[in-house]
Every structure is written in structure tokens, then in C-alpha cells.
Short mmCIF file of C-alpha atoms in Angstrom, two decimals:
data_model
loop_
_atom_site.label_atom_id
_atom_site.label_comp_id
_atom_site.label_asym_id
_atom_site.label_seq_id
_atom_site.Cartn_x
_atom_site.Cartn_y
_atom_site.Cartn_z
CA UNK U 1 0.00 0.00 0.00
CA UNK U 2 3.12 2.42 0.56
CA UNK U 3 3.46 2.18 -3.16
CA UNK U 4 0.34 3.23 -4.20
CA UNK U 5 0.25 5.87 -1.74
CA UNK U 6 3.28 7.33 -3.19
CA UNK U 7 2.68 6.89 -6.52
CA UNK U 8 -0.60 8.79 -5.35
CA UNK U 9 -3.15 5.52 -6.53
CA UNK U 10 -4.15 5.42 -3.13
CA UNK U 11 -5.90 7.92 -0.13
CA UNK U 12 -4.49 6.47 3.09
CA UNK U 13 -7.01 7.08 6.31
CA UNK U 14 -5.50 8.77 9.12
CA UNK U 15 -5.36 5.75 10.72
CA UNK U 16 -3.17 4.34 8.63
CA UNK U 17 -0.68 7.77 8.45
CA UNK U 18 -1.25 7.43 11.80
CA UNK U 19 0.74 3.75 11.93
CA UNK U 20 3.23 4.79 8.39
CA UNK U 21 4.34 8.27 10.91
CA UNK U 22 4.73 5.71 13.66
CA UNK U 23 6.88 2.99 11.86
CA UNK U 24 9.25 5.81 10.58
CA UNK U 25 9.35 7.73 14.18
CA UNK U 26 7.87 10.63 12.61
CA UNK U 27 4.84 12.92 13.65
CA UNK U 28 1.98 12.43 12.00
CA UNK U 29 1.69 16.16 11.11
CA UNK U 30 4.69 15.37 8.59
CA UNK U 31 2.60 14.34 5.97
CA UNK U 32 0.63 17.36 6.02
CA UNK U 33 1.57 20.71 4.40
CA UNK U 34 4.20 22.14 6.95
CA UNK U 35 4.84 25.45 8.18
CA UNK U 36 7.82 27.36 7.82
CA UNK U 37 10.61 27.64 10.57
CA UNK U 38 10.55 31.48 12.17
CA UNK U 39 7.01 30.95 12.40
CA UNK U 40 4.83 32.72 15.13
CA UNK U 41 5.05 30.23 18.30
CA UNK U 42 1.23 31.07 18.98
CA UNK U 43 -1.36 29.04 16.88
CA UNK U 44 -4.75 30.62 17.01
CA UNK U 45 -7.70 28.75 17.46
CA UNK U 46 -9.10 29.79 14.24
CA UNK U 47 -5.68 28.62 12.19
CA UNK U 48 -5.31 25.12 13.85
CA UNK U 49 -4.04 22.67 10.96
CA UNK U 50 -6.47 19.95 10.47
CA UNK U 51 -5.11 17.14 10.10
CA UNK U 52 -7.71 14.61 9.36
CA UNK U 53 -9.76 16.97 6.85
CA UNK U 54 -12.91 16.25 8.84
CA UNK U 55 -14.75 19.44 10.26
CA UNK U 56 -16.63 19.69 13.58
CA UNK U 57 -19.96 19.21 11.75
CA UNK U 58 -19.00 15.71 10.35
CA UNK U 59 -20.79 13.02 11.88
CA UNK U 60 -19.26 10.02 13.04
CA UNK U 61 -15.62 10.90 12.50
CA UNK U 62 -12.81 12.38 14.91
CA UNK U 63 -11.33 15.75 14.74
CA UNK U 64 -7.77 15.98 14.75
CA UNK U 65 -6.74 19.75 15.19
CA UNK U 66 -2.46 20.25 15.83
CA UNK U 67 -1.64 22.67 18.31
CA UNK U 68 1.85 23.29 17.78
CA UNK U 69 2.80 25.66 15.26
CA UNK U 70 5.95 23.66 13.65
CA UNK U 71 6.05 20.06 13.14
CA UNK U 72 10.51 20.48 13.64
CA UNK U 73 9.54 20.20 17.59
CA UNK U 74 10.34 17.45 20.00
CA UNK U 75 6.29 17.56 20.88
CA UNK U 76 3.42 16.97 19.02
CA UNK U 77 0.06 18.66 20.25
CA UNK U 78 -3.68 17.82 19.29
CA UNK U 79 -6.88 18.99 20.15
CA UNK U 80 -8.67 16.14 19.69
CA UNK U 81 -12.90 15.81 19.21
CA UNK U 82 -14.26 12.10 19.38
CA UNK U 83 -18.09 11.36 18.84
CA UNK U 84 -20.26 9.14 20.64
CA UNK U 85 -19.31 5.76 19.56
CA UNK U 86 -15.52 6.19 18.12
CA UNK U 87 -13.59 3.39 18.32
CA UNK U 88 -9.74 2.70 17.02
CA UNK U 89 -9.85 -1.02 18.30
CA UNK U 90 -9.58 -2.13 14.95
CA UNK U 91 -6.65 -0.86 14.54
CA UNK U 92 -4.23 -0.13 17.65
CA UNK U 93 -1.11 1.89 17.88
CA UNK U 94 2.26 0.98 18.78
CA UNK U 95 5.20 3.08 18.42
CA UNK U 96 8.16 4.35 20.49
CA UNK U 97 7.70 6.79 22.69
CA UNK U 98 5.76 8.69 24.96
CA UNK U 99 2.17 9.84 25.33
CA UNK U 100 -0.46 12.05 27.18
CA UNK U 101 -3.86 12.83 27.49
CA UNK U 102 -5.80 15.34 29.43
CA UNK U 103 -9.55 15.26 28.98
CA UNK U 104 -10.89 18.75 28.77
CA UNK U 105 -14.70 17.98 28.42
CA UNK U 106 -16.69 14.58 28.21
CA UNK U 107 -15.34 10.91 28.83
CA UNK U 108 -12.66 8.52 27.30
CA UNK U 109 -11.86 5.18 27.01
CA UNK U 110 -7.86 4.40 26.93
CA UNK U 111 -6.73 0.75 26.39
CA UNK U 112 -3.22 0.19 27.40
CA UNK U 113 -2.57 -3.87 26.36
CA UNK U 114 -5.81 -4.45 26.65
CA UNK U 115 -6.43 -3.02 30.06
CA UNK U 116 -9.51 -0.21 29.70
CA UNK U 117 -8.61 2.99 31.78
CA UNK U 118 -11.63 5.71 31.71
CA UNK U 119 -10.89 9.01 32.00
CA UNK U 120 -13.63 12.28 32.53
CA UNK U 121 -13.33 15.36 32.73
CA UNK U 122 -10.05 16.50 34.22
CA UNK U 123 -8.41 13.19 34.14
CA UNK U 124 -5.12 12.49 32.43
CA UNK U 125 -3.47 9.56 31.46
CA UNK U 126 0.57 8.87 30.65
CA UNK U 127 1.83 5.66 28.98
CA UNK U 128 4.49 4.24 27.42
CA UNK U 129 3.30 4.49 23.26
CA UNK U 130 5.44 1.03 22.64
CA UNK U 131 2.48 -0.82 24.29
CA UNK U 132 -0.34 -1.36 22.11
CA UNK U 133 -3.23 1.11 22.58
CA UNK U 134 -6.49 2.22 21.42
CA UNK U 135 -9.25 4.73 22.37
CA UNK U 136 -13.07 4.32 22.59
CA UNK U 137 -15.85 6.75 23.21
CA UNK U 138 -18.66 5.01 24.29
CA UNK U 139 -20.40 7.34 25.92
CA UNK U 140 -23.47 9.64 24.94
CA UNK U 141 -21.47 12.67 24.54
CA UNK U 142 -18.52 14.05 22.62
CA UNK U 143 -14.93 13.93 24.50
CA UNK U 144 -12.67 17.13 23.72
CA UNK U 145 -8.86 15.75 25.32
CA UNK U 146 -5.23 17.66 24.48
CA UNK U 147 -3.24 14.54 23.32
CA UNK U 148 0.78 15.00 23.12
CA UNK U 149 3.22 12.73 21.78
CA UNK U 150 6.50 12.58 22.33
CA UNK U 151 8.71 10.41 20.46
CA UNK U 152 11.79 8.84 22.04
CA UNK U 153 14.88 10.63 21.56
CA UNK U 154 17.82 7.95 20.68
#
């Protein structure tokens, strides 16, 4: 499938950028259109990079919104929107590194091997990103978290 994708026969899902960024110890953000270095360090709300091309009025589908103005960083920060009933089991993630959540508004489901860990409002959650992991929302209301990743530095 790496093929196609580069010979552009193919439109990867974000889940799958997701796990190509991870393989190559890259940030996700790479594969979208970059911003310069000497950049502003602030990112307004209204200029967040999407990186999943899905707005806040699709249904069904997470919003992926990076907070850090340049993708050169040792961090990578999302605002992150999941609807009732999103689910990555299908697919988990496992890469090195580090990662973080911090649930601004709603409830979250975080699977670290397996184990579930639910987080609400306020909660946050830190875990080696080498162990395989997945999110859920199955609650009745939309979960807003700020997700960083970190990836290991040797």
C-alpha cells in the first residue's frame, strides 16, 4: 500500500498515516503541508491545521486539530474531538515513545494492552506508546482531550 500511496493511486485514512508516521518515528503532522521555521510560536484557534480533513460538523468521525505551530519540535500537540461511539480497536497503535492525554470535556476510554482505563473530565493519562493502545468513546457525549506525543529521543 506504501506504493500506491506514493505513486498517489491510493488515499491512506488517518489511521493508517497514523501507523506509516509511527513505523518511521515521525509525527503524523509530517505528511501534512508544513509550516515554515521562524514561524509565530502562537497558533490561534481559528488557524489550527487539520489534520484529518474532517470538520466539527462531520458526523461520526474524529477531529484531529495540531496545536503546535511547527512540526521540527520534539512535541506533538492535538486537540482532539471524538463522537459518541468512536472506536480505534480495529486498529491499535504501537510506536516508540511517549504519550499524554488530558480530557478537557466529556469521557474517554484508553486501552493500554488491553487493560480499559476511563478518564472524565479533568483526568489524564501517561503511557508508554510502545504498548499497544487504542481509544473508545462510548459514551453519549462528545470527549474534547489535548493529546501530546513525544517520540523517544535515541
Amino acid at each position: 500500500i506504501v506504493s500506491q500511496i506514493e505513486r498517489g493511486l491510493a488515499n491512506p485514512s488517518f489511521t493508517t498515516l497514523a501507523q506509516l508516521a509511527h513505523g518511521l518515528d515521525i509525527p503524523v503532522g509530517r505528511f501534512f503541508a508544513g509550516q515554515a521555521d521562524g514561524a509565530s510560536p502562537v497558533v490561534r484557534k481559528s488557524e489550527r491545521r487539520n489534520l484529518k480533513g474532517v470538520t466539527r460538523e462531520s458526523v461520526g468521525e474524529a477531529v484531529h486539530e495540531l496545536l503546535t505551530p511547527s512540526l521540527n519540535g520534539a512535541l506533538e500537540v492535538q486537540w482532539i474531538v471524538t463522537p459518541p461511539g468512536h472506536d480505534t480497536s480495529a486498529t491499535p497503535f504501537h510506536h516508540s515513545g511517549e504519550e499524554f492525554c488530558l480530557v478537557v470535556s466529556g469521557r474517554k476510554d484508553v486501552y493500554l494492552d488491553g487493560v480499559r482505563y476511563s478518564l472524565s473530565e479533568g483526568d489524564s493519562i501517561t503511557y508508554n506508546s510502545e504498548i499497544p493502545h487504542w481509544y473508545a468513546n462510548s459514551y453519549e457525549e462528545p470527549c474534547v482531550a489535548i493529546w501530546v506525543s513525544a517520540p523517544r529521543a535515541w
